[in-house]
mmCIF file with all atom_site columns, C-alpha atoms in Angstrom:
data_model
loop_
_atom_site.group_PDB
_atom_site.id
_atom_site.type_symbol
_atom_site.label_atom_id
_atom_site.label_alt_id
_atom_site.label_comp_id
_atom_site.label_asym_id
_atom_site.label_entity_id
_atom_site.label_seq_id
_atom_site.pdbx_PDB_ins_code
_atom_site.Cartn_x
_atom_site.Cartn_y
_atom_site.Cartn_z
_atom_site.occupancy
_atom_site.B_iso_or_equiv
_atom_site.pdbx_formal_charge
_atom_site.auth_seq_id
_atom_site.auth_comp_id
_atom_site.auth_asym_id
_atom_site.auth_atom_id
_atom_site.pdbx_PDB_model_num
ATOM 1   C CA . ALA A 1 1   ? 5.589   22.435 -12.777 1.00 0.00 ? 1   ALA A CA 1
ATOM 2   C CA . PRO A 1 2   ? 3.714   19.149 -12.800 1.00 0.00 ? 2   PRO A CA 1
ATOM 3   C CA . PRO A 1 3   ? 4.478   16.763 -15.650 1.00 0.00 ? 3   PRO A CA 1
ATOM 4   C CA . PRO A 1 4   ? 2.233   16.981 -18.722 1.00 0.00 ? 4   PRO A CA 1
ATOM 5   C CA . ALA A 1 5   ? -0.861  14.767 -18.831 1.00 0.00 ? 5   ALA A CA 1
ATOM 6   C CA . VAL A 1 6   ? -0.891  14.293 -22.597 1.00 0.00 ? 6   VAL A CA 1
ATOM 7   C CA . GLY A 1 7   ? 1.880   13.435 -25.064 1.00 0.00 ? 7   GLY A CA 1
ATOM 8   C CA . ALA A 1 8   ? 2.609   14.991 -28.454 1.00 0.00 ? 8   ALA A CA 1
ATOM 9   C CA . ASP A 1 9   ? 0.363   12.331 -30.022 1.00 0.00 ? 9   ASP A CA 1
ATOM 10  C CA . GLY A 1 10  ? -2.613  13.601 -27.994 1.00 0.00 ? 10  GLY A CA 1
ATOM 11  C CA . LYS A 1 11  ? -2.823  10.435 -25.893 1.00 0.00 ? 11  LYS A CA 1
ATOM 12  C CA . PRO A 1 12  ? -2.527  10.251 -22.093 1.00 0.00 ? 12  PRO A CA 1
ATOM 13  C CA . ILE A 1 13  ? 1.010   9.607  -20.873 1.00 0.00 ? 13  ILE A CA 1
ATOM 14  C CA . VAL A 1 14  ? 1.436   6.561  -18.636 1.00 0.00 ? 14  VAL A CA 1
ATOM 15  C CA . TYR A 1 15  ? 3.669   7.407  -15.683 1.00 0.00 ? 15  TYR A CA 1
ATOM 16  C CA . TYR A 1 16  ? 5.067   5.066  -13.055 1.00 0.00 ? 16  TYR A CA 1
ATOM 17  C CA . GLY A 1 17  ? 5.112   6.113  -9.445  1.00 0.00 ? 17  GLY A CA 1
ATOM 18  C CA . GLN A 1 18  ? 6.831   4.262  -6.654  1.00 0.00 ? 18  GLN A CA 1
ATOM 19  C CA . VAL A 1 19  ? 4.839   4.448  -3.432  1.00 0.00 ? 19  VAL A CA 1
ATOM 20  C CA . THR A 1 20  ? 7.274   6.099  -1.023  1.00 0.00 ? 20  THR A CA 1
ATOM 21  C CA . GLU A 1 21  ? 4.854   6.483  1.868   1.00 0.00 ? 21  GLU A CA 1
ATOM 22  C CA . ILE A 1 22  ? 1.249   5.532  2.444   1.00 0.00 ? 22  ILE A CA 1
ATOM 23  C CA . LYS A 1 23  ? -0.280  6.490  5.742   1.00 0.00 ? 23  LYS A CA 1
ATOM 24  C CA . GLU A 1 24  ? -3.686  6.618  7.312   1.00 0.00 ? 24  GLU A CA 1
ATOM 25  C CA . SER A 1 25  ? -4.999  10.172 7.463   1.00 0.00 ? 25  SER A CA 1
ATOM 26  C CA . PRO A 1 26  ? -8.043  11.941 8.856   1.00 0.00 ? 26  PRO A CA 1
ATOM 27  C CA . GLY A 1 27  ? -10.821 12.299 6.326   1.00 0.00 ? 27  GLY A CA 1
ATOM 28  C CA . ARG A 1 28  ? -12.036 15.661 5.106   1.00 0.00 ? 28  ARG A CA 1
ATOM 29  C CA . GLY A 1 29  ? -15.469 16.709 3.908   1.00 0.00 ? 29  GLY A CA 1
ATOM 30  C CA . LEU A 1 30  ? -17.546 13.774 2.715   1.00 0.00 ? 30  LEU A CA 1
ATOM 31  C CA . ASP A 1 31  ? -14.689 11.340 3.494   1.00 0.00 ? 31  ASP A CA 1
ATOM 32  C CA . LYS A 1 32  ? -14.485 12.135 7.223   1.00 0.00 ? 32  LYS A CA 1
ATOM 33  C CA . ASP A 1 33  ? -16.374 9.002  8.351   1.00 0.00 ? 33  ASP A CA 1
ATOM 34  C CA . TYR A 1 34  ? -14.362 6.569  6.213   1.00 0.00 ? 34  TYR A CA 1
ATOM 35  C CA . LEU A 1 35  ? -10.920 4.940  6.159   1.00 0.00 ? 35  LEU A CA 1
ATOM 36  C CA . ASN A 1 36  ? -8.566  7.438  4.432   1.00 0.00 ? 36  ASN A CA 1
ATOM 37  C CA . TYR A 1 37  ? -4.986  7.272  3.212   1.00 0.00 ? 37  TYR A CA 1
ATOM 38  C CA . GLU A 1 38  ? -2.486  9.861  2.054   1.00 0.00 ? 38  GLU A CA 1
ATOM 39  C CA . ILE A 1 39  ? -0.392  8.317  -0.719  1.00 0.00 ? 39  ILE A CA 1
ATOM 40  C CA . ASN A 1 40  ? 3.025   9.769  -1.631  1.00 0.00 ? 40  ASN A CA 1
ATOM 41  C CA . LEU A 1 41  ? 4.631   8.710  -4.900  1.00 0.00 ? 41  LEU A CA 1
ATOM 42  C CA . LYS A 1 42  ? 7.932   9.402  -6.660  1.00 0.00 ? 42  LYS A CA 1
ATOM 43  C CA . LEU A 1 43  ? 7.928   9.135  -10.446 1.00 0.00 ? 43  LEU A CA 1
ATOM 44  C CA . VAL A 1 44  ? 10.245  6.429  -11.799 1.00 0.00 ? 44  VAL A CA 1
ATOM 45  C CA . ARG A 1 45  ? 10.734  5.033  -15.325 1.00 0.00 ? 45  ARG A CA 1
ATOM 46  C CA . SER A 1 46  ? 9.107   8.262  -16.551 1.00 0.00 ? 46  SER A CA 1
ATOM 47  C CA . GLY A 1 47  ? 11.963  9.967  -18.398 1.00 0.00 ? 47  GLY A CA 1
ATOM 48  C CA . ALA A 1 48  ? 12.460  13.649 -17.661 1.00 0.00 ? 48  ALA A CA 1
ATOM 49  C CA . ALA A 1 49  ? 9.803   13.513 -14.943 1.00 0.00 ? 49  ALA A CA 1
ATOM 50  C CA . ASP A 1 50  ? 11.775  10.972 -12.847 1.00 0.00 ? 50  ASP A CA 1
ATOM 51  C CA . GLY A 1 51  ? 12.027  12.015 -9.222  1.00 0.00 ? 51  GLY A CA 1
ATOM 52  C CA . THR A 1 52  ? 8.938   14.244 -9.313  1.00 0.00 ? 52  THR A CA 1
ATOM 53  C CA . GLN A 1 53  ? 7.007   13.885 -6.049  1.00 0.00 ? 53  GLN A CA 1
ATOM 54  C CA . LEU A 1 54  ? 3.225   13.449 -6.187  1.00 0.00 ? 54  LEU A CA 1
ATOM 55  C CA . ARG A 1 55  ? 0.643   13.145 -3.440  1.00 0.00 ? 55  ARG A CA 1
ATOM 56  C CA . THR A 1 56  ? -2.935  11.930 -3.568  1.00 0.00 ? 56  THR A CA 1
ATOM 57  C CA . TRP A 1 57  ? -5.595  10.725 -1.176  1.00 0.00 ? 57  TRP A CA 1
ATOM 58  C CA . ALA A 1 58  ? -7.982  7.779  -1.302  1.00 0.00 ? 58  ALA A CA 1
ATOM 59  C CA . SER A 1 59  ? -10.819 6.632  0.922   1.00 0.00 ? 59  SER A CA 1
ATOM 60  C CA . THR A 1 60  ? -13.309 3.803  1.247   1.00 0.00 ? 60  THR A CA 1
ATOM 61  C CA . ARG A 1 61  ? -16.286 6.126  0.622   1.00 0.00 ? 61  ARG A CA 1
ATOM 62  C CA . THR A 1 62  ? -18.417 4.499  -2.070  1.00 0.00 ? 62  THR A CA 1
ATOM 63  C CA . PHE A 1 63  ? -18.670 6.351  -5.384  1.00 0.00 ? 63  PHE A CA 1
ATOM 64  C CA . GLN A 1 64  ? -22.082 7.903  -5.990  1.00 0.00 ? 64  GLN A CA 1
ATOM 65  C CA . LYS A 1 65  ? -24.047 9.034  -9.011  1.00 0.00 ? 65  LYS A CA 1
ATOM 66  C CA . LYS A 1 66  ? -27.345 10.827 -9.554  1.00 0.00 ? 66  LYS A CA 1
ATOM 67  C CA . ASP A 1 67  ? -30.396 8.718  -10.314 1.00 0.00 ? 67  ASP A CA 1
ATOM 68  C CA . ALA A 1 68  ? -33.237 9.757  -12.647 1.00 0.00 ? 68  ALA A CA 1
ATOM 69  C CA . ASP A 1 69  ? -34.816 11.815 -9.833  1.00 0.00 ? 69  ASP A CA 1
ATOM 70  C CA . GLY A 1 70  ? -31.585 13.717 -9.138  1.00 0.00 ? 70  GLY A CA 1
ATOM 71  C CA . ASN A 1 71  ? -30.858 11.885 -5.881  1.00 0.00 ? 71  ASN A CA 1
ATOM 72  C CA . PHE A 1 72  ? -27.385 10.579 -5.102  1.00 0.00 ? 72  PHE A CA 1
ATOM 73  C CA . VAL A 1 73  ? -27.191 6.774  -4.943  1.00 0.00 ? 73  VAL A CA 1
ATOM 74  C CA . ASN A 1 74  ? -24.254 4.429  -4.386  1.00 0.00 ? 74  ASN A CA 1
ATOM 75  C CA . VAL A 1 75  ? -22.716 2.901  -7.500  1.00 0.00 ? 75  VAL A CA 1
ATOM 76  C CA . LYS A 1 76  ? -23.297 -0.856 -7.679  1.00 0.00 ? 76  LYS A CA 1
ATOM 77  C CA . GLY A 1 77  ? -20.435 -3.120 -6.646  1.00 0.00 ? 77  GLY A CA 1
ATOM 78  C CA . ASN A 1 78  ? -19.245 -0.824 -3.809  1.00 0.00 ? 78  ASN A CA 1
ATOM 79  C CA . PRO A 1 79  ? -16.402 0.833  -5.796  1.00 0.00 ? 79  PRO A CA 1
ATOM 80  C CA . ASN A 1 80  ? -14.308 3.445  -4.019  1.00 0.00 ? 80  ASN A CA 1
ATOM 81  C CA . ALA A 1 81  ? -11.054 5.339  -4.603  1.00 0.00 ? 81  ALA A CA 1
ATOM 82  C CA . LEU A 1 82  ? -8.973  3.151  -2.282  1.00 0.00 ? 82  LEU A CA 1
ATOM 83  C CA . ALA A 1 83  ? -10.219 -0.053 -3.950  1.00 0.00 ? 83  ALA A CA 1
ATOM 84  C CA . LYS A 1 84  ? -9.385  1.405  -7.403  1.00 0.00 ? 84  LYS A CA 1
ATOM 85  C CA . PHE A 1 85  ? -5.905  2.372  -6.221  1.00 0.00 ? 85  PHE A CA 1
ATOM 86  C CA . LEU A 1 86  ? -5.261  -1.106 -4.811  1.00 0.00 ? 86  LEU A CA 1
ATOM 87  C CA . LYS A 1 87  ? -6.523  -2.785 -7.985  1.00 0.00 ? 87  LYS A CA 1
ATOM 88  C CA . GLY A 1 88  ? -4.236  -0.545 -10.058 1.00 0.00 ? 88  GLY A CA 1
ATOM 89  C CA . ALA A 1 89  ? -1.373  -1.564 -7.773  1.00 0.00 ? 89  ALA A CA 1
ATOM 90  C CA . GLY A 1 90  ? -1.996  -5.230 -8.572  1.00 0.00 ? 90  GLY A CA 1
ATOM 91  C CA . VAL A 1 91  ? -3.938  -6.310 -5.481  1.00 0.00 ? 91  VAL A CA 1
ATOM 92  C CA . ASN A 1 92  ? -6.273  -9.040 -6.726  1.00 0.00 ? 92  ASN A CA 1
ATOM 93  C CA . ALA A 1 93  ? -8.361  -9.404 -3.576  1.00 0.00 ? 93  ALA A CA 1
ATOM 94  C CA . THR A 1 94  ? -11.381 -7.165 -3.068  1.00 0.00 ? 94  THR A CA 1
ATOM 95  C CA . PRO A 1 95  ? -11.242 -5.926 0.534   1.00 0.00 ? 95  PRO A CA 1
ATOM 96  C CA . GLN A 1 96  ? -14.584 -5.708 2.334   1.00 0.00 ? 96  GLN A CA 1
ATOM 97  C CA . ARG A 1 97  ? -13.584 -4.630 5.852   1.00 0.00 ? 97  ARG A CA 1
ATOM 98  C CA . ASN A 1 98  ? -11.211 -1.928 7.077   1.00 0.00 ? 98  ASN A CA 1
ATOM 99  C CA . SER A 1 99  ? -8.829  -4.583 8.429   1.00 0.00 ? 99  SER A CA 1
ATOM 100 C CA . GLU A 1 100 ? -8.604  -6.112 4.924   1.00 0.00 ? 100 GLU A CA 1
ATOM 101 C CA . TYR A 1 101 ? -7.975  -2.693 3.381   1.00 0.00 ? 101 TYR A CA 1
ATOM 102 C CA . LYS A 1 102 ? -5.212  -1.993 5.915   1.00 0.00 ? 102 LYS A CA 1
ATOM 103 C CA . ALA A 1 103 ? -3.482  -5.308 5.103   1.00 0.00 ? 103 ALA A CA 1
ATOM 104 C CA . ALA A 1 104 ? -3.735  -4.636 1.335   1.00 0.00 ? 104 ALA A CA 1
ATOM 105 C CA . VAL A 1 105 ? -2.305  -1.120 1.759   1.00 0.00 ? 105 VAL A CA 1
ATOM 106 C CA . LYS A 1 106 ? 0.774   -2.538 3.520   1.00 0.00 ? 106 LYS A CA 1
ATOM 107 C CA . ALA A 1 107 ? 1.354   -4.840 0.541   1.00 0.00 ? 107 ALA A CA 1
ATOM 108 C CA . VAL A 1 108 ? 1.628   -1.974 -1.980  1.00 0.00 ? 108 VAL A CA 1
ATOM 109 C CA . ASN A 1 109 ? 4.085   0.216  -0.053  1.00 0.00 ? 109 ASN A CA 1
ATOM 110 C CA . GLY A 1 110 ? 7.254   0.508  -2.166  1.00 0.00 ? 110 GLY A CA 1
ATOM 111 C CA . LYS A 1 111 ? 5.665   -0.822 -5.382  1.00 0.00 ? 111 LYS A CA 1
ATOM 112 C CA . ALA A 1 112 ? 5.850   0.992  -8.713  1.00 0.00 ? 112 ALA A CA 1
ATOM 113 C CA . ILE A 1 113 ? 2.390   1.613  -10.137 1.00 0.00 ? 113 ILE A CA 1
ATOM 114 C CA . GLY A 1 114 ? 1.439   2.712  -13.643 1.00 0.00 ? 114 GLY A CA 1
ATOM 115 C CA . PHE A 1 115 ? -1.120  5.517  -13.962 1.00 0.00 ? 115 PHE A CA 1
ATOM 116 C CA . THR A 1 116 ? -2.219  8.507  -15.990 1.00 0.00 ? 116 THR A CA 1
ATOM 117 C CA . LEU A 1 117 ? -2.799  11.900 -14.445 1.00 0.00 ? 117 LEU A CA 1
ATOM 118 C CA . ASP A 1 118 ? -4.737  15.035 -15.080 1.00 0.00 ? 118 ASP A CA 1
ATOM 119 C CA . TRP A 1 119 ? -4.395  18.593 -13.873 1.00 0.00 ? 119 TRP A CA 1
ATOM 120 C CA . GLU A 1 120 ? -6.699  20.494 -11.542 1.00 0.00 ? 120 GLU A CA 1
ATOM 121 C CA . ALA A 1 121 ? -6.287  23.922 -9.959  1.00 0.00 ? 121 ALA A CA 1
ATOM 122 C CA . SER A 1 122 ? -8.291  26.285 -7.791  1.00 0.00 ? 122 SER A CA 1
ATOM 123 C CA . ASN A 1 123 ? -7.795  29.599 -6.083  1.00 0.00 ? 123 ASN A CA 1
ATOM 124 C CA . LYS A 1 124 ? -7.368  29.786 -2.295  1.00 0.00 ? 124 LYS A CA 1
ATOM 125 C CA . GLU A 1 125 ? -11.044 30.617 -1.772  1.00 0.00 ? 125 GLU A CA 1
ATOM 126 C CA . LYS A 1 126 ? -12.089 27.580 -3.859  1.00 0.00 ? 126 LYS A CA 1
ATOM 127 C CA . THR A 1 127 ? -14.343 29.791 -5.986  1.00 0.00 ? 127 THR A CA 1
ATOM 128 C CA . GLU A 1 128 ? -12.552 29.259 -9.320  1.00 0.00 ? 128 GLU A CA 1
ATOM 129 C CA . PHE A 1 129 ? -11.571 25.863 -10.723 1.00 0.00 ? 129 PHE A CA 1
ATOM 130 C CA . VAL A 1 130 ? -9.736  24.674 -13.819 1.00 0.00 ? 130 VAL A CA 1
ATOM 131 C CA . ARG A 1 131 ? -9.986  20.942 -14.434 1.00 0.00 ? 131 ARG A CA 1
ATOM 132 C CA . GLY A 1 132 ? -8.344  18.970 -17.205 1.00 0.00 ? 132 GLY A CA 1
ATOM 133 C CA . TYR A 1 133 ? -4.907  19.393 -18.790 1.00 0.00 ? 133 TYR A CA 1
ATOM 134 C CA . TRP A 1 134 ? -6.307  20.670 -22.103 1.00 0.00 ? 134 TRP A CA 1
ATOM 135 C CA . ASN A 1 135 ? -8.183  23.486 -20.335 1.00 0.00 ? 135 ASN A CA 1
ATOM 136 C CA . PHE A 1 136 ? -4.982  25.105 -19.047 1.00 0.00 ? 136 PHE A CA 1
ATOM 137 C CA . PRO A 1 137 ? -3.577  27.869 -21.281 1.00 0.00 ? 137 PRO A CA 1
ATOM 138 C CA . ASP A 1 138 ? -0.486  27.301 -23.401 1.00 0.00 ? 138 ASP A CA 1
ATOM 139 C CA . ASP A 1 139 ? 2.731   28.601 -21.873 1.00 0.00 ? 139 ASP A CA 1
ATOM 140 C CA . PRO A 1 140 ? 4.314   31.091 -24.328 1.00 0.00 ? 140 PRO A CA 1
ATOM 141 C CA . GLU A 1 141 ? 7.682   30.731 -22.553 1.00 0.00 ? 141 GLU A CA 1
ATOM 142 C CA . ARG A 1 142 ? 7.691   26.928 -22.985 1.00 0.00 ? 142 ARG A CA 1
ATOM 143 C CA . PRO A 1 143 ? 6.288   25.998 -26.415 1.00 0.00 ? 143 PRO A CA 1
ATOM 144 C CA . GLY A 1 144 ? 4.249   22.812 -26.369 1.00 0.00 ? 144 GLY A CA 1
ATOM 145 C CA . MET A 1 145 ? 3.687   23.035 -22.594 1.00 0.00 ? 145 MET A CA 1
ATOM 146 C CA . LYS A 1 146 ? 0.828   24.341 -20.463 1.00 0.00 ? 146 LYS A CA 1
ATOM 147 C CA . LYS A 1 147 ? 0.962   27.016 -17.764 1.00 0.00 ? 147 LYS A CA 1
ATOM 148 C CA . SER A 1 148 ? 0.835   25.322 -14.389 1.00 0.00 ? 148 SER A CA 1
ATOM 149 C CA . ILE A 1 149 ? 0.373   28.537 -12.407 1.00 0.00 ? 149 ILE A CA 1
ATOM 150 C CA . LEU A 1 150 ? -2.418  30.836 -13.517 1.00 0.00 ? 150 LEU A CA 1
ATOM 151 C CA . ARG A 1 151 ? -2.493  34.537 -12.744 1.00 0.00 ? 151 ARG A CA 1
ATOM 152 C CA . LYS A 1 152 ? -5.300  37.089 -12.708 1.00 0.00 ? 152 LYS A CA 1
ATOM 153 C CA . GLY A 1 153 ? -6.242  37.914 -16.294 1.00 0.00 ? 153 GLY A CA 1
ATOM 154 C CA . ASP A 1 154 ? -5.052  34.608 -17.806 1.00 0.00 ? 154 ASP A CA 1
ATOM 155 C CA . ILE A 1 155 ? -7.561  33.099 -20.225 1.00 0.00 ? 155 ILE A CA 1
ATOM 156 C CA . TYR A 1 156 ? -8.341  29.405 -20.092 1.00 0.00 ? 156 TYR A CA 1
ATOM 157 C CA . GLN A 1 157 ? -10.759 27.323 -22.102 1.00 0.00 ? 157 GLN A CA 1
ATOM 158 C CA . GLU A 1 158 ? -13.366 24.812 -21.061 1.00 0.00 ? 158 GLU A CA 1
ATOM 159 C CA . ARG A 1 159 ? -13.404 21.840 -23.438 1.00 0.00 ? 159 ARG A CA 1
ATOM 160 C CA . ASP A 1 160 ? -15.456 18.689 -23.829 1.00 0.00 ? 160 ASP A CA 1
ATOM 161 C CA . ARG A 1 161 ? -13.912 15.210 -24.040 1.00 0.00 ? 161 ARG A CA 1
ATOM 162 C CA . LYS A 1 162 ? -13.432 15.560 -27.794 1.00 0.00 ? 162 LYS A CA 1
ATOM 163 C CA . GLY A 1 163 ? -11.455 18.793 -27.382 1.00 0.00 ? 163 GLY A CA 1
ATOM 164 C CA . ASN A 1 164 ? -14.190 21.134 -28.623 1.00 0.00 ? 164 ASN A CA 1
ATOM 165 C CA . VAL A 1 165 ? -14.098 24.544 -26.919 1.00 0.00 ? 165 VAL A CA 1
ATOM 166 C CA . LEU A 1 166 ? -17.280 25.095 -24.913 1.00 0.00 ? 166 LEU A CA 1
ATOM 167 C CA . ALA A 1 167 ? -16.370 28.417 -23.275 1.00 0.00 ? 167 ALA A CA 1
ATOM 168 C CA . GLU A 1 168 ? -13.510 30.764 -22.461 1.00 0.00 ? 168 GLU A CA 1
ATOM 169 C CA . HIS A 1 169 ? -12.954 32.114 -18.968 1.00 0.00 ? 169 HIS A CA 1
ATOM 170 C CA . VAL A 1 170 ? -10.730 34.795 -17.465 1.00 0.00 ? 170 VAL A CA 1
ATOM 171 C CA . VAL A 1 171 ? -8.993  34.128 -14.136 1.00 0.00 ? 171 VAL A CA 1
ATOM 172 C CA . GLU A 1 172 ? -10.551 36.643 -11.734 1.00 0.00 ? 172 GLU A CA 1
ATOM 173 C CA . SER A 1 173 ? -8.371  36.229 -8.636  1.00 0.00 ? 173 SER A CA 1
#
Protein backbone atom coordinates (compact mmCIF):
# COMPACT_ATOMS: atom_id res chain seq x y z
CA ALA A 1 0.00 0.00 0.00
CA PRO A 2 1.21 3.53 -0.63
CA PRO A 3 2.13 5.59 2.42
CA PRO A 4 -0.61 7.80 3.89
CA ALA A 5 -0.89 11.38 2.61
CA VAL A 6 -2.16 12.87 5.86
CA GLY A 7 -0.99 12.46 9.46
CA ALA A 8 -3.08 11.92 12.59
CA ASP A 9 -3.17 15.71 13.04
CA GLY A 10 -4.93 16.10 9.67
CA LYS A 11 -1.95 17.83 8.06
CA PRO A 12 -0.06 16.62 4.97
CA ILE A 13 2.95 14.45 5.79
CA VAL A 14 6.27 15.66 4.38
CA TYR A 15 8.20 12.74 2.91
CA TYR A 16 11.75 12.71 1.59
CA GLY A 17 12.56 10.84 -1.58
CA GLN A 18 16.02 10.21 -2.92
CA VAL A 19 16.09 10.38 -6.71
CA THR A 20 17.35 6.92 -7.68
CA GLU A 21 16.89 7.32 -11.42
CA ILE A 22 15.72 10.12 -13.66
CA LYS A 23 15.55 9.42 -17.35
CA GLU A 24 14.15 11.03 -20.44
CA SER A 25 10.97 9.31 -21.57
CA PRO A 26 8.55 9.58 -24.48
CA GLY A 27 5.64 11.86 -23.76
CA ARG A 28 2.07 10.63 -23.64
CA GLY A 29 -1.15 12.44 -24.46
CA LEU A 30 -0.79 16.21 -24.23
CA ASP A 31 2.89 15.87 -23.21
CA LYS A 32 4.01 14.05 -26.37
CA ASP A 33 5.59 17.13 -28.01
CA TYR A 34 7.56 18.21 -24.93
CA LEU A 35 10.67 17.18 -22.98
CA ASN A 36 9.55 14.44 -20.54
CA TYR A 37 11.22 12.64 -17.66
CA GLU A 38 10.37 9.56 -15.63
CA ILE A 39 11.49 10.16 -12.05
CA ASN A 40 12.07 7.22 -9.67
CA LEU A 41 12.37 7.94 -5.95
CA LYS A 42 13.05 5.87 -2.83
CA LEU A 43 11.65 7.21 0.43
CA VAL A 44 14.31 8.06 3.02
CA ARG A 45 14.09 9.80 6.42
CA SER A 46 10.38 8.93 6.34
CA GLY A 47 10.06 6.45 9.21
CA ALA A 48 8.07 3.31 8.49
CA ALA A 49 7.78 4.28 4.83
CA ASP A 50 11.57 4.18 4.27
CA GLY A 51 12.51 2.19 1.20
CA THR A 52 9.13 2.61 -0.50
CA GLN A 53 9.63 3.11 -4.24
CA LEU A 54 7.69 5.87 -6.01
CA ARG A 55 7.57 6.90 -9.64
CA THR A 56 6.30 10.09 -11.24
CA TRP A 57 6.61 11.91 -14.53
CA ALA A 58 7.24 15.56 -15.36
CA SER A 59 7.34 17.51 -18.61
CA THR A 60 8.02 21.00 -19.89
CA ARG A 61 4.42 21.45 -21.08
CA THR A 62 3.19 24.78 -19.71
CA PHE A 63 0.36 24.63 -17.18
CA GLN A 64 -2.95 25.89 -18.54
CA LYS A 65 -6.14 27.26 -17.06
CA LYS A 66 -9.53 28.26 -18.44
CA ASP A 67 -10.13 31.93 -19.15
CA ALA A 68 -13.48 33.72 -18.69
CA ASP A 69 -14.66 32.42 -22.10
CA GLY A 70 -13.83 28.80 -21.22
CA ASN A 71 -10.76 28.65 -23.47
CA PHE A 72 -7.51 27.12 -22.25
CA VAL A 73 -4.67 29.64 -21.93
CA ASN A 74 -1.10 29.25 -20.70
CA VAL A 75 -0.45 30.30 -17.11
CA LYS A 76 1.78 33.38 -16.90
CA GLY A 77 5.45 32.84 -16.12
CA ASN A 78 5.72 29.60 -18.15
CA PRO A 79 5.36 27.21 -15.16
CA ASN A 80 5.49 23.49 -15.86
CA ALA A 81 5.80 20.25 -13.88
CA LEU A 82 9.50 19.76 -14.60
CA ALA A 83 10.33 23.33 -13.51
CA LYS A 84 8.34 22.81 -10.27
CA PHE A 85 10.17 19.55 -9.60
CA LEU A 86 13.57 21.17 -10.15
CA LYS A 87 12.68 24.13 -7.92
CA GLY A 88 11.57 21.71 -5.19
CA ALA A 89 14.89 19.91 -5.60
CA GLY A 90 16.76 23.14 -4.89
CA VAL A 91 17.70 24.21 -8.42
CA ASN A 92 17.74 28.01 -8.29
CA ALA A 93 18.11 28.65 -12.01
CA THR A 94 15.01 28.84 -14.19
CA PRO A 95 15.73 26.78 -17.32
CA GLN A 96 14.41 28.22 -20.58
CA ARG A 97 15.70 25.75 -23.18
CA ASN A 98 15.69 21.95 -23.28
CA SER A 99 19.50 21.90 -22.97
CA GLU A 100 19.23 23.90 -19.72
CA TYR A 101 16.55 21.55 -18.40
CA LYS A 102 18.72 18.52 -19.22
CA ALA A 103 21.70 20.01 -17.34
CA ALA A 104 19.50 20.83 -14.31
CA VAL A 105 18.04 17.30 -14.27
CA LYS A 106 21.55 15.81 -14.08
CA ALA A 107 22.25 17.97 -11.02
CA VAL A 108 19.34 16.53 -8.99
CA ASN A 109 20.03 12.83 -9.59
CA GLY A 110 20.77 11.24 -6.20
CA LYS A 111 19.44 14.17 -4.13
CA ALA A 112 16.88 13.77 -1.35
CA ILE A 113 13.85 15.98 -1.95
CA GLY A 114 11.06 16.87 0.46
CA PHE A 115 7.48 16.61 -0.83
CA THR A 116 3.90 15.81 0.07
CA LEU A 117 1.84 13.31 -1.86
CA ASP A 118 -1.74 12.53 -2.60
CA TRP A 119 -3.53 9.43 -3.79
CA GLU A 120 -5.22 8.84 -7.13
CA ALA A 121 -6.72 5.68 -8.59
CA SER A 122 -8.62 4.63 -11.69
CA ASN A 123 -9.94 1.45 -13.21
CA LYS A 124 -8.23 -0.10 -16.25
CA GLU A 125 -10.72 1.50 -18.64
CA LYS A 126 -10.07 4.95 -17.11
CA THR A 127 -13.81 5.46 -16.64
CA GLU A 128 -13.80 5.71 -12.82
CA PHE A 129 -11.45 7.91 -10.81
CA VAL A 130 -10.85 8.52 -7.12
CA ARG A 131 -8.64 11.50 -6.37
CA GLY A 132 -7.47 12.69 -2.98
CA TYR A 133 -6.45 10.67 0.09
CA TRP A 134 -9.54 11.67 2.09
CA ASN A 135 -11.86 10.34 -0.64
CA PHE A 136 -10.60 6.76 -0.26
CA PRO A 137 -12.67 4.58 2.11
CA ASP A 138 -11.37 3.65 5.55
CA ASP A 139 -9.78 0.22 5.76
CA PRO A 140 -11.64 -1.81 8.43
CA GLU A 141 -8.70 -4.25 8.66
CA ARG A 142 -6.22 -1.43 9.39
CA PRO A 143 -7.81 1.16 11.70
CA GLY A 144 -6.74 4.71 10.92
CA MET A 145 -5.64 3.76 7.38
CA LYS A 146 -7.31 4.02 3.98
CA LYS A 147 -7.97 1.22 1.49
CA SER A 148 -5.44 1.48 -1.31
CA ILE A 149 -7.13 -1.10 -3.54
CA LEU A 150 -10.82 -0.61 -4.22
CA ARG A 151 -13.13 -3.41 -5.27
CA LYS A 152 -16.52 -3.44 -6.96
CA GLY A 153 -19.15 -2.33 -4.45
CA ASP A 154 -16.78 -0.30 -2.24
CA ILE A 155 -18.19 3.11 -1.31
CA TYR A 156 -15.99 6.18 -1.48
CA GLN A 157 -16.77 9.80 -0.79
CA GLU A 158 -16.08 12.93 -2.78
CA ARG A 159 -15.02 15.78 -0.49
CA ASP A 160 -14.16 19.43 -0.90
CA ARG A 161 -10.92 20.97 0.39
CA LYS A 162 -12.46 21.56 3.81
CA GLY A 163 -13.41 17.88 4.16
CA ASN A 164 -17.15 18.35 3.62
CA VAL A 165 -18.78 15.36 1.89
CA LEU A 166 -20.16 16.39 -1.50
CA ALA A 167 -21.27 12.97 -2.75
CA GLU A 168 -20.92 9.23 -2.21
CA HIS A 169 -20.08 6.87 -5.04
CA VAL A 170 -20.05 3.09 -5.44
CA VAL A 171 -17.18 1.45 -7.34
CA GLU A 172 -18.83 -0.06 -10.43
CA SER A 173 -15.99 -2.10 -11.93
